[in-house]
Amino acid sequence: DKPLTVGGHTLSSRLIVGTGRYDTMEVMRDSLHQSGAHCVTVAVRREKLYDRTGQNILDFLDLERYILLPNTAGCYNATDAVRAARLGREILRTLENPGADWVKLEVLGDTKTLLPDPVETIRACEELAADGFQVLCYTSDDPVTARRLKAAGAASVMPAGSPIGSGQGLLNQNNLRIILEYLKDDDPDYPVIIDAGVGTASDVSQAFELGADGVLLNTAIAHARDPVRMSRAMQAATIAGREAYLAGRIPKRLYATASSPEEGVISSRPYGSQPL
Amino acid sequence: DKPLTVGGHTLSSRLIVGTGRYDTMEVMRDSLHQSGAHCVTVAVRREKLYDRTGQNILDFLDLERYILLPNTAGCYNATDAVRAARLGREILRTLENPGADWVKLEVLGDTKTLLPDPVETIRACEELAADGFQVLCYTSDDPVTARRLKAAGAASVMPAGSPIGSGQGLLNQNNLRIILEYLKDDDPDYPVIIDAGVGTASDVSQAFELGADGVLLNTAIAHARDPVRMSRAMQAATIAGREAYLAGRIPKRLYATASSPEEGVISSRPYGSQPL
Amino acid sequence: DKPLTVGGHTLSSRLIVGTGRYDTMEVMRDSLHQSGAHCVTVAVRREKLYDRTGQNILDFLDLERYILLPNTAGCYNATDAVRAARLGREILRTLENPGADWVKLEVLGDTKTLLPDPVETIRACEELAADGFQVLCYTSDDPVTARRLKAAGAASVMPAGSPIGSGQGLLNQNNLRIILEYLKDDDPDYPVIIDAGVGTASDVSQAFELGADGVLLNTAIAHARDPVRMSRAMQAATIAGREAYLAGRIPKRLYATASSPEEGVISSRPYGSQPL
Amino acid sequence: DKPLTVGGHTLSSRLIVGTGRYDTMEVMRDSLHQSGAHCVTVAVRREKLYDRTGQNILDFLDLERYILLPNTAGCYNATDAVRAARLGREILRTLENPGADWVKLEVLGDTKTLLPDPVETIRACEELAADGFQVLCYTSDDPVTARRLKAAGAASVMPAGSPIGSGQGLLNQNNLRIILEYLKDDDPDYPVIIDAGVGTASDVSQAFELGADGVLLNTAIAHARDPVRMSRAMQAATIAGREAYLAGRIPKRLYATASSPEEGVISSRPYGSQPL
């Protein structure tokens, strides 16, 4: 398997994890470590630097190890999202982190459901792509919107499995299949990353089994009872799902009639006698 | 996590794999190796020793490494199953393999669907338990039958996720939950192993996420396009599912309203200024 | 469509409803009326005649209209079930109700889950069939048990969609399909009735769409917020599901490519001009 | 139950059916009749009047009985859709059919999947609403797009259950629930109609059970093996689902523990003895 390449970056893991919603910075740091992620996403704000206990997230991120992916979380229109993306670029340049040239774009419809707004997302994607960003676009699982985002210049389209933080996994595999068909037709290496909705390890594996190139998640780890352990689970699920996809699964059947397996049988017949 | 103990055996992996249906003995050997399994199950027959090419399965199983679990595949009534179990014991004693004291009991209803026959299975289980076997009982996902098998002396009850070789995964999670509730009530270490129906890696993870202690599979690896690679996927899926179960997943919700995450945010405010 | 025939009885509706769990006798009577059922099932007890308010169910059942189907609810072994069946026969003979010759057999595993016990059910079925009863057997969705019950002489096998009162609908359509295949092979008129688990109208339709001959339900009506209205829904769902089954549904597809439909188009071209 | 009101029209049935894809005009006519529909939707074209056999659809539609709903099928951008809508209005005015003031807007993304294009749909909806149309908007199940369409002036939003003609039913009930929550919040009578994806009767019932106000379908009837019979099924399914919704279904549970039902029991104790 070749590694995942998105925008200009080649990542050593197909799992991308968020940095929000952890109880403590220490748990976050240890969870990121156990997840095996190479890329971690961070929210950009002008006004905040320290958390409620006076700690700075940058003290807990090993910048030698991780490529940061700034995201526009908390933006509800294209203008705010574009501004946040530019601010993130500025900050990451100061940090000399290679993630300065890309952004995870999310433009949400409202604070209640955190569902993406397709119209504002397309608008912001066009503007950021024109400004030279490698745009990774969070979107719903609507296939036509996904195709429009690719056409708008997105470096990766990242459809939701289900609403952010809902833990419902992949609700509409039919739509995800059509998105993969749309975006990879004549362009098989175009990266499609499932972002949002993961609840547990098998959801991650299912995303890869469908043919996704990557998975981005946050709450499923950060709000698990034991986030560090769940990170290990997610790393293993990434390998499990990707390898299963590449290995080619058996088809589903109502039932499978007995064949007569010649192998796998032991017998009391004396070893050395002639085969039939 | 403590290791899985079934009958008298403590296993270094929670994944048990079959040895049938492989294209070649070499692919079987390499697949078993990549699966990480400690226990492998073999069918017992009086009449067969060599496969169609004259090879003997025992030449391809590292008996220092694997505990063999003889199974009664191909039996359609209790009498035949009991006979096969005893024959397996005899053979494994000759091999000095520790698996001589246990058996995977399967008594099937017919050759078309390969579904288990509850009546004959209970009968055979009683007889084999009385004869000193550690009986691992393959059964349907019917909860009352599962409880009867434990009462009949089964060392482990092994409900099917779906029909053998069907690749449909866990069709009735409700029944599997009730089985776990029934069999582990006041006896939390009683081993419940999902046997049959696995199609791909996420099915394995789901079994563990439900609370199963182990998974037994065969066709999902043997008939994958690339069995050796699928074995690696299954090993990872075992870890992913078990760790996710122990880590405690987030609940499912229609959607998750935005919290205001203090962590996970980077900012352009000068480093070193006072926290709010 | 020809009507459903079970045992010796031909029923004008494919929906059979229970008489338990209603708030009042009046609501029960009105619900039965709206359901369109021809056959209603009643529990048999030696000790009870009146409810807590001193009312007798027989005063609320129009015995000219309904065929009663006595059931063995509350029995947890074959002996009790056989006794209840005989008592029911005796009572119905006194009432001169034609239902005296049949019985709905249910033998449950425990009071917590109300799941059927396959072993005791098979035993009771054999005994009652030998005693001349037309036995309608409630059972789990385990296909081999279903086939054994038919072999034991059951006039109808009635697999559960999901546990009694759970409202989960048809949890394992794969098993129900195999049961239909097993029991109707070379005997297409053998009646299979889905009994238990219905939560709402679409569950009833799904049962018929799978090919079931009838549906038996109780709690879904009796515990609905408006039982009388839910009865109407269930009557309509019975017709909807059965007719849809007979009409032959379209296949499922990932998506359907546009055809060019010649029909269904209106135009501004003057009426009367020549066709192309 | 009060009848469905959409735009200015009050309909005697909550089922709206299409007129395309039938084998013959006669089968279409009979199917419409059996469906009980009050409103039928027709595609608008400038160039076509007769079908391949020289028949005109208007000769087979009882214009005294049906309100026609012109639709913009076959349009792939806002400009074409707006033009088709205006043409439909013109034609229906000539026919003196009350449906001249409304339109079913569909703007599709491509001919392969027939999925709706959210961007062009919003654009066309704004323009048609400004032009005085009552716009019924076909859209995907994306909740934010649905909300934008209502804001753009749609008289009804009509989310797809699954792709047109796919027969997959309601693939993402979570999204449909959020759409209902979004659009009916503070406006409970706002009509939401599930349009596209229905395969069989239970799909229709499920749409109503979720709280939809109407269902629009075409292929599920037109391509059924027996379209006229399937129409009857769909009419019954509409009643079944709507009544079940209003009746208030029982909750789903893992299992339901036995209560002791006082009702529903018959006994051999002599009638007339005192209650306990």
Short mmCIF file of N, CA, C and O in Angstrom, two decimals, chain C residues 143-234:
data_model
loop_
_atom_site.label_atom_id
_atom_site.label_comp_id
_atom_site.label_asym_id
_atom_site.label_seq_id
_atom_site.Cartn_x
_atom_site.Cartn_y
_atom_site.Cartn_z
N PRO C 143 -34.00 -21.19 11.93
CA PRO C 143 -34.60 -21.97 10.84
C PRO C 143 -34.67 -23.48 11.11
O PRO C 143 -35.66 -24.12 10.74
N VAL C 144 -33.64 -24.06 11.72
CA VAL C 144 -33.67 -25.51 11.93
C VAL C 144 -34.75 -25.88 12.95
O VAL C 144 -35.46 -26.88 12.77
N THR C 145 -34.93 -25.07 13.97
CA THR C 145 -36.02 -25.31 14.90
C THR C 145 -37.36 -25.20 14.19
O THR C 145 -38.27 -26.02 14.41
N ALA C 146 -37.49 -24.21 13.33
CA ALA C 146 -38.74 -24.06 12.58
C ALA C 146 -39.04 -25.31 11.76
O ALA C 146 -40.19 -25.80 11.74
N ARG C 147 -38.02 -25.84 11.12
CA ARG C 147 -38.23 -27.04 10.30
C ARG C 147 -38.59 -28.24 11.16
O ARG C 147 -39.43 -29.06 10.80
N ARG C 148 -37.97 -28.33 12.33
CA ARG C 148 -38.31 -29.41 13.25
C ARG C 148 -39.75 -29.32 13.73
O ARG C 148 -40.43 -30.33 13.94
N LEU C 149 -40.23 -28.11 13.92
CA LEU C 149 -41.61 -27.96 14.37
C LEU C 149 -42.59 -28.39 13.28
O LEU C 149 -43.61 -29.02 13.58
N LYS C 150 -42.29 -28.04 12.06
CA LYS C 150 -43.16 -28.52 10.98
C LYS C 150 -43.15 -30.06 10.97
O LYS C 150 -44.20 -30.69 10.87
N ALA C 151 -41.95 -30.63 11.09
CA ALA C 151 -41.83 -32.09 11.10
C ALA C 151 -42.57 -32.70 12.30
O ALA C 151 -43.07 -33.82 12.23
N ALA C 152 -42.66 -31.93 13.39
CA ALA C 152 -43.36 -32.43 14.57
C ALA C 152 -44.87 -32.33 14.43
O ALA C 152 -45.61 -32.70 15.34
N GLY C 153 -45.33 -31.80 13.32
CA GLY C 153 -46.76 -31.78 13.06
C GLY C 153 -47.44 -30.44 13.20
O GLY C 153 -48.68 -30.36 13.17
N ALA C 154 -46.68 -29.36 13.34
CA ALA C 154 -47.30 -28.05 13.50
C ALA C 154 -48.13 -27.68 12.27
O ALA C 154 -47.68 -27.85 11.14
N ALA C 155 -49.34 -27.16 12.50
CA ALA C 155 -50.20 -26.71 11.41
C ALA C 155 -49.66 -25.39 10.84
O ALA C 155 -49.89 -25.06 9.67
N SER C 156 -48.99 -24.64 11.67
CA SER C 156 -48.31 -23.42 11.22
C SER C 156 -47.13 -23.18 12.14
O SER C 156 -47.20 -23.44 13.34
N VAL C 157 -46.03 -22.71 11.56
CA VAL C 157 -44.89 -22.27 12.37
C VAL C 157 -44.95 -20.75 12.41
O VAL C 157 -45.20 -20.12 11.38
N MET C 158 -44.74 -20.20 13.62
CA MET C 158 -44.89 -18.75 13.79
C MET C 158 -43.62 -18.16 14.39
O MET C 158 -43.52 -17.97 15.61
N PRO C 159 -42.64 -17.85 13.54
CA PRO C 159 -41.39 -17.29 14.06
C PRO C 159 -41.57 -15.85 14.55
O PRO C 159 -42.37 -15.09 13.99
N ALA C 160 -40.79 -15.51 15.55
CA ALA C 160 -40.79 -14.16 16.09
C ALA C 160 -39.98 -13.24 15.19
O ALA C 160 -38.92 -13.62 14.68
N GLY C 161 -40.47 -12.02 14.98
CA GLY C 161 -39.67 -11.00 14.33
C GLY C 161 -38.60 -10.49 15.28
O GLY C 161 -37.46 -10.26 14.91
N SER C 162 -38.98 -10.32 16.55
CA SER C 162 -38.09 -9.89 17.62
C SER C 162 -38.80 -10.24 18.93
O SER C 162 -39.93 -10.72 18.91
N PRO C 163 -38.17 -10.02 20.09
CA PRO C 163 -38.81 -10.49 21.32
C PRO C 163 -40.21 -9.89 21.54
O PRO C 163 -40.48 -8.75 21.16
N ILE C 164 -41.07 -10.69 22.18
CA ILE C 164 -42.43 -10.27 22.53
C ILE C 164 -42.40 -8.89 23.18
O ILE C 164 -41.66 -8.67 24.14
N GLY C 165 -43.20 -7.99 22.66
CA GLY C 165 -43.34 -6.68 23.29
C GLY C 165 -42.17 -5.74 23.07
O GLY C 165 -42.19 -4.62 23.57
N SER C 166 -41.16 -6.18 22.30
CA SER C 166 -39.97 -5.33 22.14
C SER C 166 -40.18 -4.23 21.10
O SER C 166 -39.44 -3.24 21.08
N GLY C 167 -41.12 -4.43 20.20
CA GLY C 167 -41.38 -3.41 19.18
C GLY C 167 -40.25 -3.19 18.21
O GLY C 167 -40.16 -2.16 17.56
N GLN C 168 -39.38 -4.18 18.07
CA GLN C 168 -38.21 -3.99 17.21
C GLN C 168 -38.42 -4.46 15.77
O GLN C 168 -37.48 -4.40 14.96
N GLY C 169 -39.59 -4.94 15.47
CA GLY C 169 -39.86 -5.36 14.10
C GLY C 169 -39.13 -6.63 13.73
O GLY C 169 -38.92 -7.50 14.58
N LEU C 170 -38.73 -6.75 12.47
CA LEU C 170 -38.10 -7.97 11.98
C LEU C 170 -36.58 -7.81 12.03
O LEU C 170 -35.99 -7.18 11.16
N LEU C 171 -35.96 -8.35 13.06
CA LEU C 171 -34.53 -8.10 13.25
C LEU C 171 -33.66 -8.88 12.28
O LEU C 171 -32.59 -8.43 11.92
N ASN C 172 -34.09 -10.05 11.90
CA ASN C 172 -33.24 -10.90 11.07
C ASN C 172 -34.01 -11.42 9.86
O ASN C 172 -34.52 -12.55 9.86
N GLN C 173 -34.06 -10.59 8.84
CA GLN C 173 -34.83 -10.98 7.66
C GLN C 173 -34.17 -12.16 6.95
O GLN C 173 -34.85 -12.93 6.26
N ASN C 174 -32.88 -12.31 7.12
CA ASN C 174 -32.18 -13.44 6.52
C ASN C 174 -32.74 -14.76 7.07
O ASN C 174 -33.03 -15.69 6.31
N ASN C 175 -32.86 -14.85 8.37
CA ASN C 175 -33.42 -16.07 8.95
C ASN C 175 -34.86 -16.30 8.51
O ASN C 175 -35.25 -17.44 8.22
N LEU C 176 -35.64 -15.25 8.46
CA LEU C 176 -37.04 -15.42 8.05
C LEU C 176 -37.12 -15.90 6.60
O LEU C 176 -37.95 -16.74 6.27
N ARG C 177 -36.24 -15.40 5.76
CA ARG C 177 -36.21 -15.88 4.38
C ARG C 177 -35.88 -17.38 4.32
O ARG C 177 -36.46 -18.12 3.53
N ILE C 178 -34.92 -17.79 5.12
CA ILE C 178 -34.54 -19.22 5.10
C ILE C 178 -35.70 -20.07 5.64
O ILE C 178 -35.99 -21.14 5.12
N ILE C 179 -36.38 -19.58 6.66
CA ILE C 179 -37.54 -20.32 7.18
C ILE C 179 -38.59 -20.49 6.08
O ILE C 179 -39.14 -21.58 5.87
N LEU C 180 -38.89 -19.41 5.37
CA LEU C 180 -39.88 -19.50 4.29
C LEU C 180 -39.42 -20.49 3.22
O LEU C 180 -40.23 -21.28 2.70
N GLU C 181 -38.14 -20.46 2.92
CA GLU C 181 -37.58 -21.38 1.93
C GLU C 181 -37.71 -22.83 2.41
O GLU C 181 -38.14 -23.71 1.68
N TYR C 182 -37.33 -23.06 3.65
CA TYR C 182 -37.41 -24.40 4.26
C TYR C 182 -38.85 -24.93 4.26
O TYR C 182 -39.12 -26.07 3.89
N LEU C 183 -39.77 -24.13 4.76
CA LEU C 183 -41.10 -24.66 5.05
C LEU C 183 -42.02 -24.70 3.84
O LEU C 183 -42.98 -25.47 3.80
N LYS C 184 -41.72 -23.86 2.85
CA LYS C 184 -42.59 -23.80 1.68
C LYS C 184 -42.04 -24.56 0.47
O LYS C 184 -42.71 -24.66 -0.56
N ASP C 185 -40.87 -25.08 0.64
CA ASP C 185 -40.27 -25.86 -0.45
C ASP C 185 -41.15 -27.08 -0.70
O ASP C 185 -41.39 -27.89 0.20
N ASP C 186 -41.66 -27.20 -1.91
CA ASP C 186 -42.57 -28.31 -2.27
C ASP C 186 -43.89 -28.26 -1.50
O ASP C 186 -44.66 -29.22 -1.53
N ASP C 187 -44.15 -27.18 -0.80
CA ASP C 187 -45.37 -27.08 0.00
C ASP C 187 -45.72 -25.60 0.12
O ASP C 187 -45.78 -25.04 1.22
N PRO C 188 -45.96 -24.94 -1.01
CA PRO C 188 -46.05 -23.46 -1.01
C PRO C 188 -47.19 -22.91 -0.17
O PRO C 188 -47.12 -21.74 0.23
N ASP C 189 -48.20 -23.72 0.13
CA ASP C 189 -49.32 -23.19 0.90
C ASP C 189 -49.15 -23.36 2.41
O ASP C 189 -50.01 -22.95 3.18
N TYR C 190 -48.04 -23.97 2.80
CA TYR C 190 -47.83 -24.13 4.25
C TYR C 190 -47.77 -22.76 4.90
O TYR C 190 -46.96 -21.91 4.51
N PRO C 191 -48.62 -22.50 5.90
CA PRO C 191 -48.70 -21.14 6.43
C PRO C 191 -47.60 -20.80 7.43
O PRO C 191 -47.40 -21.50 8.43
N VAL C 192 -46.90 -19.72 7.16
CA VAL C 192 -45.89 -19.18 8.07
C VAL C 192 -46.39 -17.82 8.54
O VAL C 192 -46.70 -16.94 7.72
N ILE C 193 -46.49 -17.66 9.83
CA ILE C 193 -47.07 -16.45 10.42
C ILE C 193 -46.03 -15.79 11.32
O ILE C 193 -45.46 -16.45 12.19
N ILE C 194 -45.77 -14.52 11.09
CA ILE C 194 -44.81 -13.81 11.95
C ILE C 194 -45.54 -13.40 13.23
O ILE C 194 -46.57 -12.72 13.18
N ASP C 195 -44.99 -13.83 14.35
CA ASP C 195 -45.66 -13.64 15.64
C ASP C 195 -44.65 -13.02 16.59
O ASP C 195 -43.62 -13.62 16.88
N ALA C 196 -44.94 -11.83 17.05
CA ALA C 196 -44.12 -11.14 18.07
C ALA C 196 -43.10 -10.20 17.46
O ALA C 196 -42.49 -10.50 16.43
N GLY C 197 -42.95 -9.08 18.12
CA GLY C 197 -41.92 -8.12 17.77
C GLY C 197 -42.41 -6.91 16.99
O GLY C 197 -41.70 -5.92 16.88
N VAL C 198 -43.63 -6.99 16.45
CA VAL C 198 -44.13 -5.86 15.66
C VAL C 198 -44.21 -4.61 16.54
O VAL C 198 -44.70 -4.67 17.67
N GLY C 199 -43.72 -3.50 16.01
CA GLY C 199 -43.80 -2.24 16.74
C GLY C 199 -44.76 -1.26 16.09
O GLY C 199 -45.46 -0.53 16.77
N THR C 200 -44.80 -1.28 14.77
CA THR C 200 -45.65 -0.32 14.08
C THR C 200 -46.06 -0.88 12.72
O THR C 200 -45.72 -2.02 12.38
N ALA C 201 -46.80 -0.09 11.95
CA ALA C 201 -47.44 -0.60 10.75
C ALA C 201 -46.44 -1.13 9.72
O ALA C 201 -46.66 -2.18 9.12
N SER C 202 -45.35 -0.42 9.51
CA SER C 202 -44.41 -0.86 8.46
C SER C 202 -43.80 -2.21 8.79
O SER C 202 -43.42 -2.95 7.87
N ASP C 203 -43.72 -2.57 10.06
CA ASP C 203 -43.21 -3.91 10.42
C ASP C 203 -44.15 -4.99 9.88
O ASP C 203 -43.70 -6.04 9.41
N VAL C 204 -45.43 -4.74 9.97
CA VAL C 204 -46.42 -5.69 9.46
C VAL C 204 -46.27 -5.83 7.95
O VAL C 204 -46.23 -6.94 7.41
N SER C 205 -46.16 -4.70 7.28
CA SER C 205 -46.01 -4.76 5.82
C SER C 205 -44.74 -5.51 5.43
O SER C 205 -44.75 -6.30 4.49
N GLN C 206 -43.66 -5.27 6.14
CA GLN C 206 -42.41 -5.97 5.82
C GLN C 206 -42.56 -7.48 5.95
O GLN C 206 -41.99 -8.23 5.15
N ALA C 207 -43.28 -7.91 6.95
CA ALA C 207 -43.48 -9.35 7.12
C ALA C 207 -44.16 -9.95 5.89
O ALA C 207 -43.74 -10.98 5.36
N PHE C 208 -45.18 -9.27 5.41
CA PHE C 208 -45.88 -9.79 4.23
C PHE C 208 -45.01 -9.66 2.98
O PHE C 208 -45.01 -10.53 2.11
N GLU C 209 -44.29 -8.57 2.89
CA GLU C 209 -43.42 -8.38 1.71
C GLU C 209 -42.36 -9.48 1.60
O GLU C 209 -41.92 -9.82 0.51
N LEU C 210 -41.96 -10.03 2.74
CA LEU C 210 -41.01 -11.15 2.73
C LEU C 210 -41.65 -12.43 2.25
O LEU C 210 -40.95 -13.39 1.88
N GLY C 211 -42.97 -12.51 2.33
CA GLY C 211 -43.65 -13.71 1.91
C GLY C 211 -44.39 -14.43 3.02
O GLY C 211 -44.90 -15.54 2.81
N ALA C 212 -44.47 -13.82 4.20
CA ALA C 212 -45.23 -14.44 5.28
C ALA C 212 -46.71 -14.49 4.90
O ALA C 212 -47.20 -13.66 4.13
N ASP C 213 -47.41 -15.48 5.47
CA ASP C 213 -48.83 -15.66 5.17
C ASP C 213 -49.73 -14.91 6.14
O ASP C 213 -50.90 -14.67 5.85
N GLY C 214 -49.21 -14.60 7.30
CA GLY C 214 -50.00 -13.91 8.30
C GLY C 214 -49.11 -13.22 9.31
O GLY C 214 -47.89 -13.45 9.33
N VAL C 215 -49.71 -12.37 10.11
CA VAL C 215 -49.00 -11.70 11.20
C VAL C 215 -49.87 -11.76 12.44
O VAL C 215 -51.09 -11.57 12.36
N LEU C 216 -49.25 -12.07 13.57
CA LEU C 216 -49.96 -12.07 14.84
C LEU C 216 -49.31 -11.03 15.73
O LEU C 216 -48.08 -11.03 15.90
N LEU C 217 -50.10 -10.14 16.31
CA LEU C 217 -49.53 -9.10 17.17
C LEU C 217 -50.50 -8.76 18.29
O LEU C 217 -51.69 -9.04 18.20
N ASN C 218 -49.97 -8.12 19.31
CA ASN C 218 -50.80 -7.73 20.44
C ASN C 218 -50.35 -6.40 21.02
O ASN C 218 -51.06 -5.41 20.94
N THR C 219 -49.13 -6.36 21.60
CA THR C 219 -48.68 -5.16 22.31
C THR C 219 -48.65 -3.92 21.43
O THR C 219 -48.94 -2.82 21.90
N ALA C 220 -48.28 -4.10 20.16
CA ALA C 220 -48.16 -2.93 19.27
C ALA C 220 -49.48 -2.17 19.19
O ALA C 220 -49.49 -0.95 19.04
N ILE C 221 -50.59 -2.90 19.29
CA ILE C 221 -51.88 -2.20 19.35
C ILE C 221 -52.22 -1.83 20.79
O ILE C 221 -52.52 -0.68 21.09
N ALA C 222 -52.17 -2.80 21.68
CA ALA C 222 -52.70 -2.59 23.04
C ALA C 222 -51.97 -1.47 23.78
O ALA C 222 -52.57 -0.76 24.59
N HIS C 223 -50.68 -1.32 23.53
CA HIS C 223 -49.90 -0.29 24.23
C HIS C 223 -49.62 0.94 23.37
O HIS C 223 -48.84 1.81 23.80
N ALA C 224 -50.19 1.04 22.19
CA ALA C 224 -50.06 2.28 21.42
C ALA C 224 -50.76 3.40 22.20
O ALA C 224 -51.61 3.14 23.06
N ARG C 225 -50.41 4.62 21.87
CA ARG C 225 -51.07 5.74 22.58
C ARG C 225 -52.56 5.70 22.28
O ARG C 225 -53.39 5.94 23.15
N ASP C 226 -52.92 5.37 21.07
CA ASP C 226 -54.33 5.28 20.66
C ASP C 226 -54.55 3.91 20.02
O ASP C 226 -54.42 3.75 18.80
N PRO C 227 -54.91 2.92 20.82
CA PRO C 227 -55.00 1.55 20.31
C PRO C 227 -56.00 1.37 19.17
O PRO C 227 -55.75 0.62 18.23
N VAL C 228 -57.12 2.04 19.24
CA VAL C 228 -58.14 1.86 18.21
C VAL C 228 -57.62 2.36 16.86
O VAL C 228 -57.76 1.69 15.83
N ARG C 229 -56.97 3.50 16.91
CA ARG C 229 -56.39 4.04 15.67
C ARG C 229 -55.27 3.13 15.16
O ARG C 229 -55.13 2.92 13.95
N MET C 230 -54.45 2.63 16.06
CA MET C 230 -53.37 1.74 15.63
C MET C 230 -53.94 0.46 15.00
O MET C 230 -53.34 -0.10 14.08
N SER C 231 -55.09 0.03 15.46
CA SER C 231 -55.73 -1.14 14.84
C SER C 231 -56.07 -0.89 13.38
O SER C 231 -55.88 -1.76 12.53
N ARG C 232 -56.56 0.29 13.12
CA ARG C 232 -56.86 0.63 11.72
C ARG C 232 -55.58 0.62 10.89
O ARG C 232 -55.55 0.15 9.76
N ALA C 233 -54.52 1.17 11.49
CA ALA C 233 -53.23 1.18 10.79
C ALA C 233 -52.79 -0.24 10.48
O ALA C 233 -52.30 -0.53 9.38
N MET C 234 -52.97 -1.14 11.43
CA MET C 234 -52.50 -2.51 11.23
C MET C 234 -53.33 -3.24 10.17
O MET C 234 -52.78 -4.04 9.40
#
